[in-house]
């Protein structure tokens, strides 16, 4: 069962990274979240592990709601979720977008990233997630899953370049998270 969950996680992560649009990213994102829940709570005989899995699941769902709202806003404004078409709409077609709309889109995407990447305020699930088996802690939570949010922001750089206010928010939250993580 453990290796099924682990390989399903790897499949979902590859789906997230190799997709050509936000729709595929979202399904990989959700797959990573459910597999993380299953792997953190793998030793369910110990109730602490069950609570840690639930906490990770809930924190990630909060972030996922932000991501989903951001994707709906992208779809409403640009009419596409394809990375290439979105870049074309912004760079070539020069679709006008209000400062508030781009701020809303990018901040919602960033909320999704904070949940997956364990940044302030959605960081409390990560220390508890270490209750899972060692390969889960090492591979998933230290290497791949927490970088999914950063990957999504890097993939969305075309939008973030239009939102200097969100860039400041990302920098402040990232700095605060780094300082907090270093002190705990």
Short mmCIF file of C-alpha atoms in Angstrom, two decimals:
data_model
loop_
_atom_site.label_atom_id
_atom_site.label_comp_id
_atom_site.label_asym_id
_atom_site.label_seq_id
_atom_site.Cartn_x
_atom_site.Cartn_y
_atom_site.Cartn_z
CA UNK A 1 0.00 0.00 0.00
CA UNK A 2 2.83 2.39 0.86
CA UNK A 3 4.48 2.05 -2.55
CA UNK A 4 1.16 2.50 -4.32
CA UNK A 5 0.64 5.80 -2.49
CA UNK A 6 4.22 6.87 -3.08
CA UNK A 7 4.11 6.11 -6.80
CA UNK A 8 0.72 7.78 -7.11
CA UNK A 9 2.26 10.85 -5.50
CA UNK A 10 5.10 10.81 -8.02
CA UNK A 11 2.60 10.42 -10.87
CA UNK A 12 0.58 13.39 -9.59
CA UNK A 13 3.72 15.50 -9.22
CA UNK A 14 4.79 14.68 -12.78
CA UNK A 15 1.27 15.49 -13.99
CA UNK A 16 1.50 18.84 -12.19
CA UNK A 17 4.88 19.72 -13.69
CA UNK A 18 4.50 18.37 -17.21
CA UNK A 19 1.06 19.81 -17.94
CA UNK A 20 0.70 22.59 -20.47
CA UNK A 21 -2.05 24.45 -18.65
CA UNK A 22 -3.42 25.36 -15.26
CA UNK A 23 -6.16 22.73 -15.56
CA UNK A 24 -3.61 19.90 -15.56
CA UNK A 25 -1.61 21.69 -12.88
CA UNK A 26 -4.71 21.76 -10.68
CA UNK A 27 -5.38 18.04 -11.04
CA UNK A 28 -1.76 17.22 -10.26
CA UNK A 29 -1.96 19.69 -7.36
CA UNK A 30 -4.98 17.88 -5.92
CA UNK A 31 -3.40 14.48 -6.50
CA UNK A 32 -0.32 15.55 -4.59
CA UNK A 33 -2.53 16.79 -1.75
CA UNK A 34 -4.51 13.57 -1.37
CA UNK A 35 -1.40 11.40 -1.62
CA UNK A 36 0.29 13.54 1.00
CA UNK A 37 -2.67 12.96 3.30
CA UNK A 38 -2.50 9.20 2.72
CA UNK A 39 1.25 9.06 3.25
CA UNK A 40 1.40 11.26 6.35
CA UNK A 41 -1.30 9.16 7.97
CA UNK A 42 0.16 5.87 6.75
CA UNK A 43 0.78 4.61 10.29
CA UNK A 44 -2.80 5.30 11.29
CA UNK A 45 -2.57 3.10 14.41
CA UNK A 46 -0.90 6.06 16.12
CA UNK A 47 -3.59 8.73 16.51
CA UNK A 48 -0.99 11.53 16.29
CA UNK A 49 -0.29 10.53 12.68
CA UNK A 50 -3.99 10.65 11.86
CA UNK A 51 -4.27 14.14 13.31
CA UNK A 52 -1.16 15.28 11.40
CA UNK A 53 -2.63 13.93 8.15
CA UNK A 54 -5.91 15.74 8.76
CA UNK A 55 -4.11 18.98 9.55
CA UNK A 56 -2.08 18.77 6.34
CA UNK A 57 -5.20 17.98 4.34
CA UNK A 58 -7.18 20.92 5.75
CA UNK A 59 -4.33 23.43 5.39
CA UNK A 60 -3.80 22.35 1.79
CA UNK A 61 -7.52 22.65 1.02
CA UNK A 62 -7.48 26.24 2.27
CA UNK A 63 -4.65 27.00 -0.15
CA UNK A 64 -6.39 25.06 -2.91
CA UNK A 65 -9.45 27.28 -2.60
CA UNK A 66 -7.25 30.31 -3.26
CA UNK A 67 -5.72 28.57 -6.28
CA UNK A 68 -9.14 27.63 -7.62
CA UNK A 69 -10.45 31.19 -7.29
CA UNK A 70 -7.32 32.45 -9.07
CA UNK A 71 -7.88 29.99 -11.92
CA UNK A 72 -11.52 31.06 -12.27
CA UNK A 73 -10.39 34.69 -12.43
CA UNK A 74 -7.81 33.84 -15.12
CA UNK A 75 -10.44 31.98 -17.11
CA UNK A 76 -12.93 34.85 -16.76
CA UNK A 77 -10.42 37.51 -17.80
CA UNK A 78 -8.37 35.73 -20.47
CA UNK A 79 -10.68 32.92 -21.58
CA UNK A 80 -7.93 30.30 -21.37
CA UNK A 81 -5.89 28.32 -18.90
CA UNK A 82 -3.12 27.41 -21.39
CA UNK A 83 0.27 28.82 -20.42
CA UNK A 84 1.19 29.67 -24.01
CA UNK A 85 -2.12 31.34 -24.85
CA UNK A 86 -1.99 33.32 -21.61
CA UNK A 87 1.52 34.57 -22.40
CA UNK A 88 0.38 35.44 -25.92
CA UNK A 89 -2.62 37.37 -24.58
CA UNK A 90 -0.44 39.38 -22.21
CA UNK A 91 2.64 39.96 -24.39
CA UNK A 92 1.36 40.03 -27.98
CA UNK A 93 -2.32 40.92 -27.81
CA UNK A 94 -1.68 43.32 -24.90
CA UNK A 95 -5.05 42.58 -23.32
CA UNK A 96 -5.71 45.37 -20.86
CA UNK A 97 -6.14 44.25 -17.31
CA UNK A 98 -6.88 46.41 -14.32
CA UNK A 99 -4.43 46.61 -11.47
CA UNK A 100 -7.04 45.22 -9.08
CA UNK A 101 -7.81 42.22 -11.31
CA UNK A 102 -4.16 41.25 -11.74
CA UNK A 103 -3.62 41.73 -8.00
CA UNK A 104 -6.63 39.49 -7.29
CA UNK A 105 -5.44 36.79 -9.65
CA UNK A 106 -1.86 36.76 -8.41
CA UNK A 107 -2.73 36.98 -4.72
CA UNK A 108 -5.17 34.06 -5.08
CA UNK A 109 -2.49 32.01 -6.82
CA UNK A 110 -0.09 32.96 -4.02
CA UNK A 111 -2.58 31.78 -1.38
CA UNK A 112 -2.53 28.42 -3.14
CA UNK A 113 1.25 28.44 -3.05
CA UNK A 114 1.36 29.27 0.67
CA UNK A 115 -0.74 26.20 1.45
CA UNK A 116 1.35 23.82 -0.60
CA UNK A 117 4.72 25.38 0.25
CA UNK A 118 4.00 25.73 3.98
CA UNK A 119 4.45 29.49 4.15
CA UNK A 120 2.93 31.87 6.67
CA UNK A 121 0.05 31.59 7.62
CA UNK A 122 -0.49 28.04 6.31
CA UNK A 123 2.80 26.55 7.54
CA UNK A 124 1.73 24.64 10.65
CA UNK A 125 1.04 21.39 8.83
CA UNK A 126 4.66 20.78 7.77
CA UNK A 127 6.31 20.05 11.15
CA UNK A 128 3.50 17.62 12.01
CA UNK A 129 3.82 15.96 8.60
CA UNK A 130 7.19 14.55 9.63
CA UNK A 131 5.21 11.90 11.54
CA UNK A 132 4.92 9.94 8.31
CA UNK A 133 7.43 7.35 7.12
CA UNK A 134 10.97 8.64 6.52
CA UNK A 135 10.84 8.48 2.69
CA UNK A 136 7.68 10.59 2.84
CA UNK A 137 9.35 13.23 4.99
CA UNK A 138 12.51 13.26 2.89
CA UNK A 139 11.19 13.01 -0.66
CA UNK A 140 7.81 14.64 -0.49
CA UNK A 141 7.87 17.28 2.21
CA UNK A 142 11.47 18.32 1.98
CA UNK A 143 11.89 18.16 -1.78
CA UNK A 144 8.90 17.95 -4.08
CA UNK A 145 5.57 18.94 -2.57
CA UNK A 146 6.74 22.13 -0.90
CA UNK A 147 8.30 23.26 -4.16
CA UNK A 148 5.02 22.82 -6.08
CA UNK A 149 3.82 26.24 -4.93
CA UNK A 150 7.08 27.86 -5.95
CA UNK A 151 6.89 26.07 -9.31
CA UNK A 152 3.37 27.40 -9.87
CA UNK A 153 4.47 30.97 -9.12
CA UNK A 154 7.48 30.63 -11.43
CA UNK A 155 5.20 29.21 -14.12
CA UNK A 156 2.90 32.21 -13.62
CA UNK A 157 5.72 34.75 -13.93
CA UNK A 158 3.98 36.47 -16.84
CA UNK A 159 1.20 37.49 -14.44
CA UNK A 160 3.46 38.34 -11.52
CA UNK A 161 5.51 40.74 -13.62
CA UNK A 162 2.32 42.80 -14.04
CA UNK A 163 1.62 42.84 -10.29
CA UNK A 164 4.32 44.72 -8.36
CA UNK A 165 2.15 44.85 -5.23
CA UNK A 166 1.86 41.08 -5.17
CA UNK A 167 5.62 40.80 -5.67
CA UNK A 168 6.10 42.79 -2.47
CA UNK A 169 3.61 40.56 -0.63
CA UNK A 170 5.42 37.44 -1.87
CA UNK A 171 8.79 38.85 -0.77
CA UNK A 172 7.53 39.83 2.70
CA UNK A 173 5.76 36.51 3.32
CA UNK A 174 8.76 34.58 2.02
CA UNK A 175 11.15 36.51 4.23
CA UNK A 176 8.92 36.16 7.29
CA UNK A 177 8.55 32.42 6.65
CA UNK A 178 12.31 31.99 6.27
CA UNK A 179 12.99 33.86 9.52
CA UNK A 180 10.30 31.95 11.41
CA UNK A 181 11.48 28.59 10.05
CA UNK A 182 15.08 29.41 11.01
CA UNK A 183 14.09 30.35 14.55
CA UNK A 184 11.90 27.32 15.28
#
